[in-house]
Amino acid sequence: MKKVVLVAIIMIASLTAKAQSYVGFLTDNYSGVNGVISNPANIADSRFKTDINLVGASAFLANDYVGVGYSDLVSSDFDYDTDAILTLSDNNNFSGNVDVLGPSFMFNVGKKSSIAIFTRARTFVTGNEFNGESIDDLDESIDESQDFIVNEGDFYASGHGWAEVGLTYAQELMNNEEHFLKGGLSFKYLKGFGNAYVTGRNVTIDYDADGATLPNNSTIGTLTSTGDLIYGRADRYDGDDYDYEVPDANGFGFDLGFVYEWRPDYEDYVVTGADGEKTVMKDKNKYKLKFGLSLTDIGSVTYKGSLVDSYNINNTITQDDYDNIEDSEDLRNLYTFTQTADDLKAGLPTALHFNADWSINNSFYLNFNTDLSMRSAGENNLRTANVFSLTPRFESKWFSFYLPVSSYQYSGLQVGAGLRAGPLYIGSGSLISTFTKNEIQGADVYAGLKVPVYYGQPKDSDGDGIPNKEDGCPKKAGPIENNGCPWGDADGDSVLDNKDQCPDEAGPVENNGCPWIDSDGDTLLDNEDQCPDVAGPLENNGCPWADSDGDSVFDKDDECPNEMGTVANNGCPEPEVTAEVQKSLNEYAKTILFTTGKSTLKDESTPVLVDIIRILNEYPNANFTIEGHTDSIGSVATNQKLSESRAQAVLQFLIDGGILPSRLTAIGYGESKPIATNMYKDGRQKNRRVEINLAQ
């Protein structure tokens, strides 16, 4: 069977491809329309006004079966049998593609939505669960006439080529400044170009070098096999005349994706126009962390009228039969063969993609990406190889550089490099490892041309943060609240109008540009008036004099400012006329002498009366009565008149000495109030007296 089945399996397994496209480039925020390949949400809120991809191609090779050094591979004397390094197991796999992105473009619809239309041609091969140990040893064992048993079991191999015309719609779903979410959906029309698959079920092969005896008694090897081989393909896929016709094959597919961005410095990317409207900078990446999740290649292509050949290989053939197998007709003669016409459904290589991107600063990023196959191994199933990539990159508007480090499910660790320079993108996910590893199990390359039309930063000639088209004074910096114009100084007082509370009237800076006024009308301007709302004298800095004790005597004149007093007593409380004072007054009064029988004061009484005036002045609010008394010598009427005259004489002396008349009252009692007997001279002398008493 080496002519048709086994040799074909060996050839496919020895040249396999990995199914990821444009490694490194798709992590770039400037990948543009190419970004729909990994996540259709990428084109929303992009850095492009529009992006046109002219052509791009990506091809990947990787496997877990055979490896070779780069120097051996490019050598003119390369020999597969001696130079190839085989990694054999009972479960060797492969998966690969060639991906051509044709003319495609994206553009924005309003501020929140974007649309892309893309064309794409893809070729994909995949194989799973081959027993590499058995396949490698089988041919050698037959050639060397050695017994050999192959326990292949189940295996699967398929290839598919198709074209896509896709429409992508992406939109912002949430934007609350710090948190941003967008989503996208791609709908794809699929046109199949060809599909074929080989499936083995419970396949075993037992080679016995001496299994049969010929008539001449010599022996020949026999090949005993069991199981089933199934070969399905589009009807026009392998015509004998090689005149290829496009099969009747169509289908639909879609991709779905979401991207979340954490934007802690959102305000740094907001431009406020002169009208106050805020606009987010389209030309800047605004996130610190970005996470993407997408599911791609959901769908299938149906090939009408395809053929499915089934071979039951439960038979024993000789080595000559094996050596003479040239095509499928020979197989049909050796094994039970059936053929059916049916519609084949070729599923797309559905995969789940997760992407995390860390913005270290405005130019350097670190990206983690993983692609996981959502298809299990099976008949006519296309299955991607799982991959995990860590890609540091430098990124700017016109240039980016990538260094992807990837771990592939089938080919191990690979290190690559790539760049984007304006319209050109080129790179390889395995460039560095290809030249540095002794064993290459995978290699890839991509390149393409596009016409990018980036968003530009709004022109701001004066650097005031307001774009020229919204700036009232585009050549002079000014605040947004003044329409982008600098503040003026209409009254020339050096206080700008935005801070001048009297913009049309000059005033000092310390009074916010207003002239000083005299609010309380005390002739002292408010800037010098310590009590600008209450009138007060200049000598007290414009404040009224205080009267702490409320006695109507200002503190400055009050000799007792914290104790209520009288005006007459300079703000101090009046002293009380005590009994001792009263007694002292009357002691003085007893010594007042008059001319006998008259009311004339004797000169020697003057010092006494002066002392009495001094005492009365100590009590300025006290009123006194001056009482005149006589003895009983003479008539009552005469004594009465004499007492009144003498009291009046004393009153007049006191008034002349400065005592207010209103404080004094003179009254005569004659002989009516004696204080001793009039029978004796001594008693009569005591009764002849003047008393000064506190008025009640």
Short mmCIF file of C-alpha atoms in Angstrom, two decimals, residues 73-553:
data_model
loop_
_atom_site.label_atom_id
_atom_site.label_comp_id
_atom_site.label_asym_id
_atom_site.label_seq_id
_atom_site.Cartn_x
_atom_site.Cartn_y
_atom_site.Cartn_z
CA LEU A 73 18.01 21.95 4.95
CA VAL A 74 19.68 24.49 2.64
CA SER A 75 22.58 22.21 1.83
CA SER A 76 22.73 20.92 -1.75
CA ASP A 77 23.46 17.38 -0.54
CA PHE A 78 20.58 17.23 1.93
CA ASP A 79 19.37 13.64 2.40
CA TYR A 80 16.12 13.02 4.21
CA ASP A 81 17.08 9.57 5.44
CA THR A 82 20.31 10.76 7.07
CA ASP A 83 19.74 14.43 7.88
CA ALA A 84 16.15 14.44 9.09
CA ILE A 85 15.60 14.05 12.84
CA LEU A 86 12.45 12.06 13.57
CA THR A 87 10.42 12.43 16.73
CA LEU A 88 8.34 9.28 16.64
CA SER A 89 5.35 8.42 18.79
CA ASP A 90 2.11 6.53 18.49
CA ASN A 91 0.30 9.89 18.19
CA ASN A 92 1.94 12.24 15.70
CA ASN A 93 -0.07 15.23 14.50
CA PHE A 94 0.02 18.11 12.07
CA SER A 95 -2.03 21.17 11.26
CA GLY A 96 -1.23 24.04 8.93
CA ASN A 97 -2.34 26.69 6.49
CA VAL A 98 -1.52 29.27 3.90
CA ASP A 99 -3.54 32.44 4.46
CA VAL A 100 -3.81 35.17 1.82
CA LEU A 101 -5.64 38.36 2.77
CA GLY A 102 -6.67 40.03 -0.46
CA PRO A 103 -8.03 43.53 -1.08
CA SER A 104 -9.77 44.56 2.13
CA PHE A 105 -10.66 47.82 3.80
CA MET A 106 -12.18 49.27 6.92
CA PHE A 107 -13.77 52.61 7.71
CA ASN A 108 -15.61 54.26 10.59
CA VAL A 109 -19.36 54.83 10.78
CA GLY A 110 -19.93 57.70 13.18
CA LYS A 111 -17.94 57.97 16.41
CA LYS A 112 -18.66 54.53 17.84
CA SER A 113 -18.93 52.05 14.97
CA SER A 114 -16.68 50.64 12.26
CA ILE A 115 -17.18 48.41 9.23
CA ALA A 116 -14.72 46.21 7.35
CA ILE A 117 -15.04 44.31 4.09
CA PHE A 118 -12.38 41.70 3.44
CA THR A 119 -11.42 38.99 0.97
CA ARG A 120 -9.38 36.01 1.95
CA ALA A 121 -8.08 32.76 0.39
CA ARG A 122 -7.02 29.92 2.65
CA THR A 123 -5.55 26.46 2.34
CA PHE A 124 -5.59 24.24 5.39
CA VAL A 125 -4.31 20.74 6.13
CA THR A 126 -4.58 18.84 9.35
CA GLY A 127 -3.87 15.35 10.61
CA ASN A 128 -4.14 13.61 13.94
CA GLU A 129 -3.25 10.41 15.74
CA PHE A 130 -0.78 8.88 13.26
CA ASN A 131 1.49 6.17 14.59
CA GLY A 132 4.77 7.65 13.47
CA GLU A 133 6.83 4.73 14.76
CA SER A 134 4.94 2.21 12.60
CA ILE A 135 4.88 4.40 9.49
CA ASP A 136 8.62 5.01 9.60
CA ASP A 137 9.52 1.36 10.11
CA LEU A 138 7.05 -0.23 7.68
CA ASP A 139 8.79 0.43 4.35
CA GLU A 140 12.24 -0.36 5.73
CA SER A 141 11.01 -3.67 7.13
CA ILE A 142 9.49 -4.74 3.82
CA ASP A 143 12.61 -3.80 1.84
CA GLU A 144 14.81 -5.68 4.31
CA SER A 145 12.45 -8.72 4.48
CA GLN A 146 11.92 -8.38 8.20
CA ASP A 147 8.73 -9.29 10.00
CA PHE A 148 6.78 -6.27 11.13
CA ILE A 149 3.43 -5.43 12.73
CA VAL A 150 1.75 -2.02 12.37
CA ASN A 151 -0.98 -1.21 14.87
CA GLU A 152 -2.11 2.11 13.44
CA GLY A 153 -5.62 2.20 14.93
CA ASP A 154 -7.62 5.30 14.00
CA PHE A 155 -6.05 8.24 12.16
CA TYR A 156 -7.34 11.31 10.35
CA ALA A 157 -5.99 13.56 7.63
CA SER A 158 -7.81 16.25 5.65
CA GLY A 159 -7.15 19.22 3.41
CA HIS A 160 -9.36 22.10 2.46
CA GLY A 161 -9.02 25.19 0.29
CA TRP A 162 -11.61 27.96 0.21
CA ALA A 163 -12.16 31.66 -0.29
CA GLU A 164 -13.97 34.11 1.97
CA VAL A 165 -15.75 37.39 1.40
CA GLY A 166 -16.52 38.89 4.79
CA LEU A 167 -18.35 41.83 6.32
CA THR A 168 -17.40 42.96 9.83
CA TYR A 169 -19.34 45.31 12.06
CA ALA A 170 -17.84 46.49 15.36
CA GLN A 171 -19.12 48.96 17.90
CA GLU A 172 -18.42 50.47 21.30
CA LEU A 173 -20.67 48.73 23.85
CA MET A 174 -19.65 50.60 26.99
CA ASN A 175 -17.59 53.71 27.65
CA ASN A 176 -17.72 55.09 31.18
CA GLU A 177 -14.27 56.66 30.96
CA GLU A 178 -12.13 54.23 32.99
CA HIS A 179 -13.85 51.12 31.61
CA PHE A 180 -14.33 50.53 27.89
CA LEU A 181 -15.88 47.58 26.04
CA LYS A 182 -16.35 46.95 22.35
CA GLY A 183 -17.68 44.02 20.36
CA GLY A 184 -17.60 42.85 16.77
CA LEU A 185 -19.14 40.28 14.42
CA SER A 186 -17.85 39.05 11.04
CA PHE A 187 -20.22 37.35 8.63
CA LYS A 188 -18.47 35.39 5.87
CA TYR A 189 -19.60 33.90 2.59
CA LEU A 190 -17.45 30.84 1.80
CA LYS A 191 -16.60 29.42 -1.61
CA GLY A 192 -14.94 26.01 -1.58
CA PHE A 193 -12.10 25.24 -4.00
CA GLY A 194 -11.38 21.67 -2.93
CA ASN A 195 -11.70 19.23 -0.08
CA ALA A 196 -10.29 15.77 0.54
CA TYR A 197 -9.77 13.56 3.56
CA VAL A 198 -8.43 10.15 4.54
CA THR A 199 -9.65 8.30 7.61
CA GLY A 200 -8.39 5.02 8.99
CA ARG A 201 -10.38 2.89 11.40
CA ASN A 202 -8.83 0.08 13.44
CA VAL A 203 -6.04 -0.35 10.90
CA THR A 204 -3.45 -3.07 11.51
CA ILE A 205 -0.81 -4.46 9.11
CA ASP A 206 1.17 -7.68 9.76
CA TYR A 207 4.12 -8.33 7.45
CA ASP A 208 5.49 -11.86 7.41
CA ALA A 209 8.74 -12.08 5.39
CA ASP A 210 8.27 -15.86 4.75
CA GLY A 211 4.52 -15.90 4.72
CA ALA A 212 3.90 -17.71 1.38
CA THR A 213 5.63 -20.58 -0.52
CA LEU A 214 5.84 -20.33 -4.27
CA PRO A 215 5.58 -23.32 -6.68
CA ASN A 216 9.36 -23.37 -6.94
CA ASN A 217 9.47 -23.82 -3.18
CA SER A 218 10.84 -20.31 -2.63
CA THR A 219 9.11 -18.01 -0.11
CA ILE A 220 7.67 -14.58 -0.46
CA GLY A 221 6.49 -12.05 2.09
CA THR A 222 2.82 -11.55 2.85
CA LEU A 223 0.97 -8.48 4.10
CA THR A 224 -2.06 -9.17 6.26
CA SER A 225 -4.20 -6.12 7.01
CA THR A 226 -7.43 -5.36 8.85
CA GLY A 227 -9.64 -2.31 9.22
CA ASP A 228 -11.15 0.29 6.93
CA LEU A 229 -9.78 3.16 4.86
CA ILE A 230 -12.09 5.98 3.81
CA TYR A 231 -11.15 8.47 1.12
CA GLY A 232 -13.55 11.35 0.50
CA ARG A 233 -13.08 14.24 -1.92
CA ALA A 234 -14.88 16.75 -4.06
CA ASP A 235 -15.96 15.10 -7.33
CA ARG A 236 -13.82 17.30 -9.55
CA TYR A 237 -10.85 17.33 -7.22
CA ASP A 238 -8.72 14.68 -8.95
CA GLY A 239 -9.83 14.26 -12.55
CA ASP A 240 -7.61 11.99 -14.63
CA ASP A 241 -6.93 14.73 -17.16
CA TYR A 242 -6.01 17.27 -14.43
CA ASP A 243 -8.52 19.70 -15.93
CA TYR A 244 -9.62 21.25 -12.64
CA GLU A 245 -13.12 22.62 -12.31
CA VAL A 246 -14.37 24.66 -9.38
CA PRO A 247 -16.72 22.40 -7.42
CA ASP A 248 -20.24 23.29 -6.45
CA ALA A 249 -19.35 24.21 -2.88
CA ASN A 250 -20.67 27.06 -0.75
CA GLY A 251 -21.15 27.89 2.89
CA PHE A 252 -21.28 30.54 5.56
CA GLY A 253 -19.26 31.31 8.62
CA PHE A 254 -18.87 33.97 11.28
CA ASP A 255 -16.44 35.27 13.90
CA LEU A 256 -17.43 36.88 17.20
CA GLY A 257 -15.22 38.90 19.53
CA PHE A 258 -15.06 41.36 22.41
CA VAL A 259 -12.33 43.67 23.72
CA TYR A 260 -12.20 45.29 27.17
CA GLU A 261 -9.84 48.16 28.02
CA TRP A 262 -8.94 49.55 31.43
CA ARG A 263 -8.23 53.26 31.08
CA PRO A 264 -7.16 54.72 34.45
CA ASP A 265 -5.71 57.87 32.80
CA TYR A 266 -8.75 58.52 30.62
CA GLU A 267 -8.78 62.29 31.25
CA ASP A 268 -5.31 62.59 29.69
CA TYR A 269 -6.81 61.61 26.35
CA VAL A 270 -9.77 64.00 26.33
CA VAL A 271 -9.74 67.23 24.33
CA THR A 272 -12.31 69.86 25.29
CA GLY A 273 -13.44 72.23 22.56
CA ALA A 274 -14.21 75.92 22.97
CA ASP A 275 -17.90 75.03 23.15
CA GLY A 276 -17.21 72.70 26.10
CA GLU A 277 -17.80 69.52 24.14
CA LYS A 278 -15.35 66.74 25.06
CA THR A 279 -13.71 64.61 22.37
CA VAL A 280 -11.62 61.51 23.01
CA MET A 281 -8.32 61.42 21.10
CA LYS A 282 -8.72 58.89 18.31
CA ASP A 283 -5.00 58.82 17.49
CA LYS A 284 -3.93 57.59 20.96
CA ASN A 285 -4.03 54.24 22.73
CA LYS A 286 -5.82 55.01 25.97
CA TYR A 287 -5.60 51.75 27.89
CA LYS A 288 -3.22 50.46 30.52
CA LEU A 289 -4.54 46.90 30.17
CA LYS A 290 -6.50 45.39 27.30
CA PHE A 291 -8.18 41.98 27.13
CA GLY A 292 -9.63 40.37 24.02
CA LEU A 293 -11.71 37.21 23.64
CA SER A 294 -12.96 35.86 20.33
CA LEU A 295 -14.30 32.76 18.62
CA THR A 296 -13.37 32.47 14.94
CA ASP A 297 -14.14 30.22 11.97
CA ILE A 298 -17.54 29.02 13.06
CA GLY A 299 -19.19 27.43 10.04
CA SER A 300 -18.63 25.03 7.16
CA VAL A 301 -18.61 24.55 3.37
CA THR A 302 -20.87 21.96 1.75
CA TYR A 303 -19.47 20.21 -1.36
CA LYS A 304 -22.32 18.96 -3.55
CA GLY A 305 -22.04 15.52 -5.19
CA SER A 306 -18.76 14.50 -3.59
CA LEU A 307 -17.39 10.96 -3.70
CA VAL A 308 -16.53 8.77 -0.75
CA ASP A 309 -14.45 5.62 -1.40
CA SER A 310 -14.42 2.95 1.31
CA TYR A 311 -11.89 0.11 1.41
CA ASN A 312 -12.28 -2.84 3.72
CA ILE A 313 -8.68 -4.03 3.93
CA ASN A 314 -9.32 -7.31 5.72
CA ASN A 315 -7.13 -9.40 3.39
CA THR A 316 -3.70 -10.97 2.94
CA ILE A 317 -1.63 -10.03 -0.10
CA THR A 318 1.87 -10.92 -1.21
CA GLN A 319 4.83 -8.60 -1.37
CA ASP A 320 4.54 -8.64 -5.18
CA ASP A 321 0.97 -7.37 -4.90
CA TYR A 322 2.18 -4.62 -2.59
CA ASP A 323 5.03 -3.63 -4.93
CA ASN A 324 2.65 -3.43 -7.93
CA ILE A 325 0.21 -0.95 -6.32
CA GLU A 326 0.25 2.14 -8.53
CA ASP A 327 -3.17 3.77 -8.13
CA SER A 328 -6.58 3.39 -6.57
CA GLU A 329 -7.64 0.91 -9.25
CA ASP A 330 -5.03 -1.52 -7.97
CA LEU A 331 -6.39 -1.13 -4.45
CA ARG A 332 -9.87 -1.90 -5.66
CA ASN A 333 -8.66 -5.19 -7.08
CA LEU A 334 -7.07 -6.22 -3.79
CA TYR A 335 -9.65 -5.08 -1.23
CA THR A 336 -13.40 -4.79 -0.87
CA PHE A 337 -14.34 -1.45 -2.39
CA THR A 338 -17.52 0.62 -2.26
CA GLN A 339 -18.16 4.14 -3.54
CA THR A 340 -20.98 6.54 -2.67
CA ALA A 341 -21.91 9.98 -3.94
CA ASP A 342 -22.83 12.35 -1.15
CA ASP A 343 -22.60 15.94 -0.02
CA LEU A 344 -19.47 16.54 2.07
CA LYS A 345 -19.50 19.15 4.80
CA ALA A 346 -16.07 20.58 5.53
CA GLY A 347 -16.04 22.37 8.87
CA LEU A 348 -13.83 25.41 9.42
CA PRO A 349 -10.95 25.25 11.95
CA THR A 350 -12.91 26.83 14.81
CA ALA A 351 -10.64 28.36 17.46
CA LEU A 352 -10.88 30.35 20.68
CA HIS A 353 -8.50 33.29 21.05
CA PHE A 354 -7.57 35.11 24.26
CA ASN A 355 -5.39 38.19 24.20
CA ALA A 356 -3.98 40.37 27.00
CA ASP A 357 -1.99 43.52 26.27
CA TRP A 358 -0.10 45.63 28.82
CA SER A 359 0.84 49.18 27.93
CA ILE A 360 4.14 49.70 29.75
CA ASN A 361 4.28 53.26 28.42
CA ASN A 362 3.21 55.05 25.26
CA SER A 363 5.65 53.10 23.08
CA PHE A 364 6.39 49.73 24.71
CA TYR A 365 3.90 46.90 25.18
CA LEU A 366 3.85 43.29 26.34
CA ASN A 367 1.27 40.96 24.81
CA PHE A 368 0.10 37.50 25.81
CA ASN A 369 -1.93 35.53 23.28
CA THR A 370 -3.33 32.02 23.11
CA ASP A 371 -5.17 30.17 20.34
CA LEU A 372 -7.07 27.04 21.32
CA SER A 373 -8.72 24.65 18.90
CA MET A 374 -12.45 24.09 19.39
CA ARG A 375 -12.44 21.08 17.04
CA SER A 376 -11.66 17.55 18.16
CA ALA A 377 -9.85 15.06 15.96
CA GLY A 378 -12.30 13.41 13.57
CA GLU A 379 -13.29 12.66 10.04
CA ASN A 380 -12.82 15.67 7.73
CA ASN A 381 -12.20 17.96 10.70
CA LEU A 382 -9.77 20.85 10.35
CA ARG A 383 -8.04 21.43 13.66
CA THR A 384 -5.63 24.18 14.61
CA ALA A 385 -2.63 23.58 16.82
CA ASN A 386 -2.81 25.24 20.22
CA VAL A 387 -0.33 28.03 20.78
CA PHE A 388 0.75 30.36 23.58
CA SER A 389 2.70 33.50 22.68
CA LEU A 390 4.40 36.27 24.65
CA THR A 391 5.29 39.25 22.46
CA PRO A 392 7.13 42.38 23.60
CA ARG A 393 6.84 45.16 21.04
CA PHE A 394 7.74 48.72 20.28
CA GLU A 395 4.80 50.52 18.70
CA SER A 396 4.32 53.91 17.07
CA LYS A 397 2.13 55.30 14.34
CA TRP A 398 4.48 54.62 11.43
CA PHE A 399 6.72 51.90 12.83
CA SER A 400 6.40 48.84 15.06
CA PHE A 401 8.75 46.00 15.93
CA TYR A 402 7.83 42.63 17.48
CA LEU A 403 9.72 39.77 19.17
CA PRO A 404 7.19 36.94 19.63
CA VAL A 405 8.16 34.00 21.82
CA SER A 406 5.72 31.13 21.20
CA SER A 407 5.10 27.64 22.46
CA TYR A 408 3.36 25.53 19.80
CA GLN A 409 1.46 22.36 20.55
CA TYR A 410 3.37 20.37 17.93
CA SER A 411 6.69 22.13 17.34
CA GLY A 412 7.72 23.49 20.73
CA LEU A 413 9.34 26.83 21.49
CA GLN A 414 9.96 29.32 18.69
CA VAL A 415 11.28 32.88 18.72
CA GLY A 416 10.52 35.28 15.89
CA ALA A 417 10.69 38.90 14.81
CA GLY A 418 8.58 41.21 12.70
CA LEU A 419 8.05 44.83 11.84
CA ARG A 420 5.61 47.27 10.37
CA ALA A 421 6.94 50.28 8.50
CA GLY A 422 4.16 52.44 7.10
CA PRO A 423 2.49 50.41 4.34
CA LEU A 424 4.77 47.35 4.70
CA TYR A 425 4.45 44.56 7.23
CA ILE A 426 6.79 41.58 7.27
CA GLY A 427 7.92 39.03 9.81
CA SER A 428 8.14 35.49 11.07
CA GLY A 429 7.11 33.82 14.30
CA SER A 430 10.15 31.54 14.05
CA LEU A 431 12.82 33.71 12.42
CA ILE A 432 15.34 33.67 15.29
CA SER A 433 14.80 30.06 16.34
CA THR A 434 15.15 28.90 12.71
CA PHE A 435 18.75 30.12 12.63
CA THR A 436 19.65 29.19 16.20
CA LYS A 437 18.08 25.78 16.84
CA ASN A 438 19.72 22.52 15.75
CA GLU A 439 16.34 21.02 14.99
CA ILE A 440 13.63 22.96 13.19
CA GLN A 441 10.16 21.53 13.55
CA GLY A 442 8.38 24.63 12.39
CA ALA A 443 8.93 27.74 10.31
CA ASP A 444 6.70 30.56 9.14
CA VAL A 445 6.80 33.85 7.27
CA TYR A 446 4.39 36.63 6.36
CA ALA A 447 4.47 39.83 4.37
CA GLY A 448 2.02 42.35 3.01
CA LEU A 449 1.27 45.84 1.75
CA LYS A 450 -1.48 48.22 2.79
CA VAL A 451 -2.56 51.85 2.53
CA PRO A 452 -3.03 53.14 6.09
CA VAL A 453 -4.85 56.42 6.76
CA TYR A 454 -4.24 57.22 10.42
CA TYR A 455 -6.04 59.57 12.71
CA GLY A 456 -3.92 62.65 13.34
CA GLN A 457 -3.64 64.65 16.50
CA PRO A 458 -5.83 67.78 16.21
CA LYS A 459 -3.69 70.78 15.29
CA ASP A 460 -3.20 73.15 18.20
CA SER A 461 -0.92 75.97 17.10
CA ASP A 462 -0.88 77.84 20.41
CA GLY A 463 -0.62 74.72 22.57
CA ASP A 464 -3.54 75.60 24.82
CA GLY A 465 -5.18 72.19 24.42
CA ILE A 466 -7.99 73.47 22.17
CA PRO A 467 -7.87 72.38 18.52
CA ASN A 468 -7.47 75.24 16.03
CA LYS A 469 -10.83 74.63 14.42
CA GLU A 470 -12.54 75.19 17.78
CA ASP A 471 -10.18 77.89 19.13
CA GLY A 472 -11.36 81.52 19.05
CA CYS A 473 -7.71 82.63 19.09
CA PRO A 474 -5.78 79.76 17.43
CA LYS A 475 -2.46 81.63 17.54
CA LYS A 476 -2.69 82.85 21.14
CA ALA A 477 -3.00 80.47 24.06
CA GLY A 478 -6.03 80.97 26.21
CA PRO A 479 -8.37 79.05 28.53
CA ILE A 480 -11.34 77.12 27.28
CA GLU A 481 -13.76 79.24 29.29
CA ASN A 482 -12.66 82.26 27.22
CA ASN A 483 -13.09 80.41 23.91
CA GLY A 484 -9.36 79.69 23.70
CA CYS A 485 -8.38 83.37 23.90
CA PRO A 486 -6.18 84.95 26.59
CA TRP A 487 -7.96 87.04 29.19
CA GLY A 488 -7.81 90.83 28.70
CA ASP A 489 -7.51 93.73 31.19
CA ALA A 490 -10.20 96.19 30.13
CA ASP A 491 -9.59 98.72 32.95
CA GLY A 492 -5.79 98.43 32.89
CA ASP A 493 -5.43 97.71 36.59
CA SER A 494 -3.23 94.61 35.99
CA VAL A 495 -6.01 92.30 37.16
CA LEU A 496 -7.17 90.10 34.26
CA ASP A 497 -10.86 90.31 33.46
CA ASN A 498 -11.53 86.70 34.51
CA LYS A 499 -10.41 87.58 38.07
CA ASP A 500 -11.44 91.27 38.06
CA GLN A 501 -14.68 91.74 39.96
CA CYS A 502 -14.89 95.26 38.51
CA PRO A 503 -13.55 94.70 34.95
CA ASP A 504 -14.60 98.18 33.79
CA GLU A 505 -13.26 100.10 36.78
CA ALA A 506 -9.62 100.10 37.89
CA GLY A 507 -8.84 98.82 41.32
CA PRO A 508 -5.98 97.20 43.28
CA VAL A 509 -5.10 93.52 43.05
CA GLU A 510 -5.81 92.95 46.72
CA ASN A 511 -9.43 94.10 46.21
CA ASN A 512 -9.92 91.79 43.15
CA GLY A 513 -9.60 94.72 40.75
CA CYS A 514 -12.25 96.93 42.39
CA PRO A 515 -11.60 100.40 43.90
CA TRP A 516 -11.78 100.67 47.66
CA ILE A 517 -15.00 102.11 49.12
CA ASP A 518 -16.15 103.38 52.54
CA SER A 519 -18.93 100.98 53.37
CA ASP A 520 -19.76 102.47 56.81
CA GLY A 521 -19.30 106.11 55.80
CA ASP A 522 -16.79 106.91 58.53
CA THR A 523 -14.38 108.55 56.00
CA LEU A 524 -11.97 105.63 56.36
CA LEU A 525 -11.69 103.36 53.23
CA ASP A 526 -12.43 99.71 53.74
CA ASN A 527 -8.83 98.62 53.08
CA GLU A 528 -7.72 100.65 56.13
CA ASP A 529 -10.90 100.31 58.18
CA GLN A 530 -10.65 97.50 60.69
CA CYS A 531 -14.45 97.63 61.02
CA PRO A 532 -15.56 98.32 57.43
CA ASP A 533 -19.25 97.67 58.14
CA VAL A 534 -19.51 99.75 61.35
CA ALA A 535 -18.65 103.43 61.56
CA GLY A 536 -15.91 104.40 63.93
CA PRO A 537 -13.37 107.22 64.55
CA LEU A 538 -10.08 107.42 62.70
CA GLU A 539 -8.09 107.17 65.92
CA ASN A 540 -9.63 103.73 66.54
CA ASN A 541 -8.91 102.49 62.93
CA GLY A 542 -12.52 102.97 61.88
CA CYS A 543 -14.01 100.90 64.69
CA PRO A 544 -16.42 102.30 67.30
CA TRP A 545 -15.05 102.64 70.80
CA ALA A 546 -15.92 99.71 72.95
CA ASP A 547 -17.90 99.85 76.21
CA SER A 548 -17.13 96.50 77.74
CA ASP A 549 -19.18 96.98 80.92
CA GLY A 550 -22.07 98.79 79.21
CA ASP A 551 -22.04 101.79 81.52
CA SER A 552 -22.05 104.32 78.64
CA VAL A 553 -18.44 105.22 79.37
#
